[in-house]
Amino acid sequence: MSTPPLLLRLRSLRGDLKPALARIADLILSDPAGVASMTIGDLAREADCSEASVVRFARQLGFRGYRDLRFRLHEEAVAAATAGEDHSSDGDIDPSDDIATMTGKIAAADSRAVHDTVRGLDLEALTRVADAVAPARRIVLFGVGASGLAATDEQQKLARLGLPAVVHTEAHNGLPAVALLDSDDVLIAFSHSGRTAELLDATRIARDAGVRVVAVTGAAGSPLAKAADDVLLTAAVESELRSGATASRIAQLTVVDCIFVAVATRVPDLGREALRRTRAAVDDRRVH
């Protein structure tokens, strides 16, 4: 399994950390280069926790200790500086921002959601997902709310390849559909938080029936991610003033496209004939 950049991984785990560890995470996310220069005692004081908590935090991220964590932070800070990454438009939208600043922050957040999602994507997991989806007897896409839009887009793309994909965006239809799946089928569950009750119920039902479960989520430590066979992480930071989880939806749509293209490479002629025929069917309905 490929390892996503530390800050992206940490952001995806942030919501599932205990308070002391969450304070450490917040310090790192706010100033990774600054934390990279801190001793373990400095960081413990700043986070108002024990040095043992700092060590536990590092180990939870997969490091042997704080020294290895500091080295990774320094390494990523140098790489970002070398790449010339510009974060001047980062940050939440403030009501006092002028229109130019607001639109700049929106563009930066959306662009960063796409960039960070692709940079942190587990390509080995994506390969496994494509290998499972292409020959599946049935493919169920399930998401509610804003995540339902991404699930619907995925269903439309896969269906145009001629694959047996259906989408559900609410529990009363989605859960019975999942209950009819078996080991020849695939469930792809979309939830930014990884805690949506309907999706967790669907995952439990699917796992009990031996169905392969794929999670598209922004929370690596969430119950959905832990229950899935494969996890495709999205990376997005939402603004309180942007309704509809826009950045997270764009990140999900990026994963949708990645799944679609990866699956298309596994069907005859890359699905070109199926795409041509379905496109022609729609073109015939246009008024000239």
XYZ file of C-alpha atoms in Angstrom:
288
model
C 0.000 0.000 0.000
C 1.364 3.408 -0.957
C 1.632 5.974 1.811
C -0.049 9.363 1.280
C 1.718 12.553 2.383
C 1.753 12.891 6.160
C -0.312 16.075 6.354
C -3.031 14.624 4.129
C -3.147 11.451 6.202
C -3.223 13.455 9.423
C -6.064 15.644 8.159
C -8.093 12.541 7.317
C -7.523 11.102 10.809
C -8.050 14.349 12.751
C -11.742 13.812 13.528
C -11.134 10.401 15.106
C -8.319 11.364 17.491
C -8.673 11.690 21.253
C -8.461 15.269 22.634
C -4.760 15.282 23.554
C -3.750 13.752 20.235
C -6.087 16.098 18.381
C -4.293 19.086 19.917
C -0.977 17.733 18.626
C -2.525 17.234 15.192
C -3.856 20.793 15.148
C -0.420 22.211 15.956
C 1.177 20.194 13.173
C -1.483 21.103 10.633
C -1.228 24.812 11.482
C 2.577 24.949 11.291
C 4.243 21.709 10.148
C 7.659 23.320 9.571
C 7.550 24.911 13.016
C 6.693 21.630 14.723
C 9.508 19.922 12.794
C 11.945 22.177 14.691
C 10.464 21.412 18.127
C 11.794 18.938 20.657
C 9.366 16.418 22.089
C 9.184 18.506 25.259
C 8.419 21.682 23.293
C 5.576 20.005 21.435
C 4.158 18.447 24.604
C 4.068 21.873 26.300
C 2.477 23.577 23.297
C -0.174 20.850 23.032
C -0.727 20.754 26.804
C -0.084 17.015 26.975
C 2.563 14.568 28.142
C 5.608 13.467 26.185
C 4.133 9.970 26.282
C 1.126 11.319 24.367
C 3.444 12.697 21.686
C 5.104 9.303 21.334
C 1.707 7.604 21.202
C 0.617 10.072 18.522
C 3.700 9.320 16.404
C 3.170 5.579 16.719
C -0.499 5.872 15.812
C 0.643 7.443 12.539
C 2.941 4.481 11.927
C 6.269 5.956 13.097
C 8.628 4.322 15.579
C 8.766 7.525 17.608
C 8.734 11.301 17.575
C 12.144 11.550 15.944
C 10.894 9.763 12.820
C 7.786 11.950 12.762
C 9.912 15.120 12.931
C 12.088 13.875 10.104
C 9.029 13.239 7.886
C 7.634 16.700 8.668
C 10.947 18.309 7.770
C 11.194 16.207 4.617
C 7.723 17.214 3.423
C 8.329 20.897 4.279
C 11.492 20.888 2.161
C 9.701 19.122 -0.695
C 6.861 21.665 -0.612
C 9.316 24.574 -0.635
C 11.280 23.024 -3.516
C 8.077 22.514 -5.498
C 7.212 26.159 -4.923
C 3.782 25.412 -3.484
C 1.865 28.622 -2.844
C -0.561 28.587 0.073
C -1.245 32.329 0.109
C -4.912 31.729 -0.777
C -5.382 29.010 1.823
C -7.655 29.587 4.777
C -11.352 29.806 5.512
C -13.519 32.471 3.948
C -13.990 35.423 6.270
C -17.140 37.611 6.083
C -14.843 40.641 5.852
C -13.105 39.309 2.704
C -13.766 41.233 -0.485
C -15.200 39.456 -3.527
C -11.797 38.966 -5.149
C -10.387 37.368 -1.993
C -13.439 35.131 -1.548
C -13.374 33.847 -5.117
C -9.616 33.309 -4.879
C -10.067 31.212 -1.744
C -12.846 29.189 -3.394
C -10.679 28.459 -6.423
C -7.701 27.584 -4.222
C -9.746 25.233 -2.027
C -11.288 23.417 -4.994
C -7.981 23.118 -6.836
C -6.238 21.922 -3.688
C -8.954 19.318 -3.051
C -8.287 17.790 -6.485
C -4.492 18.027 -6.205
C -4.294 16.621 -2.682
C -6.774 13.830 -3.405
C -4.772 12.583 -6.391
C -1.469 13.003 -4.559
C -2.704 10.954 -1.623
C -4.611 8.309 -3.584
C -3.654 4.718 -2.844
C -2.928 3.510 -6.367
C -2.683 -0.111 -5.294
C -6.170 0.118 -3.781
C -7.452 1.805 -6.949
C -6.047 -1.074 -8.996
C -7.781 -3.631 -6.764
C -11.056 -1.718 -7.024
C -10.889 -1.629 -10.827
C -10.064 -5.342 -10.931
C -13.124 -6.083 -8.787
C -15.582 -3.695 -10.457
C -14.941 -4.581 -14.113
C -16.106 -8.251 -13.868
C -18.661 -7.754 -11.063
C -22.136 -9.197 -11.559
C -23.723 -6.212 -9.844
C -22.264 -2.883 -8.695
C -24.141 -0.819 -6.130
C -23.145 2.813 -5.572
C -24.503 4.187 -2.304
C -24.290 7.688 -0.868
C -26.676 10.098 0.835
C -26.818 13.891 0.822
C -23.932 15.522 -1.047
C -22.187 12.147 -1.312
C -25.205 10.855 -3.232
C -24.305 13.209 -6.073
C -20.869 11.590 -6.432
C -22.408 8.107 -6.243
C -24.898 9.061 -8.971
C -22.123 10.370 -11.215
C -20.157 7.136 -10.776
C -23.220 5.058 -11.643
C -23.832 7.024 -14.834
C -20.214 6.620 -15.934
C -20.056 2.877 -15.242
C -23.460 2.267 -16.834
C -22.240 3.948 -20.023
C -19.485 1.359 -20.178
C -22.226 -1.273 -20.209
C -21.576 -2.342 -16.619
C -24.447 -3.407 -14.304
C -24.257 -0.405 -11.960
C -27.141 0.999 -9.912
C -27.204 3.889 -7.465
C -29.118 4.464 -4.240
C -29.233 7.702 -2.269
C -31.517 6.816 0.623
C -31.846 3.930 3.044
C -35.262 2.492 2.161
C -34.127 1.538 -1.333
C -30.404 1.241 -0.710
C -30.385 -1.207 2.187
C -32.709 -3.783 0.530
C -30.591 -3.585 -2.636
C -27.414 -4.241 -0.658
C -29.110 -7.141 1.136
C -29.478 -8.924 -2.225
C -25.765 -8.743 -3.092
C -23.325 -11.625 -2.764
C -19.642 -12.387 -3.257
C -19.811 -11.733 -7.016
C -20.879 -8.141 -6.405
C -19.305 -4.857 -5.279
C -20.587 -2.079 -3.023
C -18.975 1.361 -3.352
C -19.950 3.551 -0.405
C -19.480 7.343 -0.497
C -19.294 9.290 2.772
C -17.006 12.239 3.462
C -17.229 11.757 7.236
C -17.235 7.962 7.117
C -19.896 8.020 9.822
C -23.170 8.195 7.886
C -25.498 5.717 9.567
C -27.068 4.411 6.359
C -23.654 3.691 4.861
C -22.447 1.887 7.984
C -25.583 -0.276 7.946
C -25.051 -1.053 4.263
C -21.415 -1.948 4.863
C -22.307 -4.312 7.696
C -24.938 -6.068 5.584
C -22.550 -6.349 2.634
C -19.652 -7.691 4.684
C -21.887 -10.335 6.252
C -22.752 -11.541 2.726
C -19.137 -11.613 1.527
C -19.563 -8.576 -0.743
C -16.451 -6.566 -1.585
C -16.815 -3.121 -0.001
C -15.070 -0.011 -1.290
C -15.153 3.187 0.767
C -14.698 6.641 -0.754
C -14.221 8.830 2.299
C -12.262 11.724 3.700
C -11.743 10.064 7.091
C -9.105 7.327 7.221
C -9.878 6.458 10.843
C -13.661 6.386 10.449
C -15.897 3.337 11.010
C -16.598 3.154 7.268
C -12.913 3.109 6.358
C -12.168 0.463 8.966
C -14.979 -1.780 7.702
C -14.116 -1.527 3.989
C -11.936 -3.898 1.980
C -10.425 -0.982 0.070
C -10.357 2.717 0.927
C -9.974 5.568 -1.542
C -9.331 8.713 0.478
C -10.453 12.178 -0.501
C -8.690 15.305 0.728
C -10.718 18.471 1.263
C -11.083 21.146 3.914
C -14.566 22.645 4.046
C -15.387 26.282 4.734
C -18.196 27.086 7.139
C -19.570 29.580 4.608
C -19.686 27.144 1.669
C -22.845 25.063 1.760
C -23.237 21.602 0.317
C -19.754 20.318 1.143
C -18.430 21.688 -2.153
C -14.726 20.916 -1.761
C -15.377 17.404 -0.474
C -17.792 16.782 -3.345
C -15.182 17.894 -5.872
C -12.658 15.575 -4.204
C -15.153 12.698 -4.448
C -15.783 13.454 -8.114
C -12.036 13.284 -8.693
C -12.029 9.757 -7.246
C -15.098 8.939 -9.364
C -13.154 9.836 -12.511
C -10.133 7.827 -11.371
C -12.297 4.736 -10.773
C -14.032 5.172 -14.134
C -10.809 5.441 -16.127
C -9.175 2.557 -14.249
C -12.223 0.350 -14.892
C -12.424 1.403 -18.560
C -8.921 0.037 -19.144
C -10.220 -3.392 -18.101
C -13.166 -3.663 -20.489
C -13.011 -4.450 -24.248
C -11.726 -1.567 -26.442
C -11.611 0.662 -23.318
C -15.400 0.842 -23.496
C -15.213 3.040 -26.600
C -17.987 1.238 -28.464
C -20.326 1.339 -25.473
C -19.566 5.029 -24.940
C -20.144 5.751 -28.647
C -23.517 4.010 -28.659
C -24.743 5.620 -25.440
C -23.554 9.038 -26.606
C -25.350 8.578 -29.922
C -28.576 7.688 -28.100
C -28.441 10.995 -26.240
C -27.399 12.994 -29.311
C -30.496 11.770 -31.161
C -32.669 13.456 -28.531
C -31.208 16.914 -29.069
C -33.310 19.543 -30.820
C -31.440 21.079 -33.781
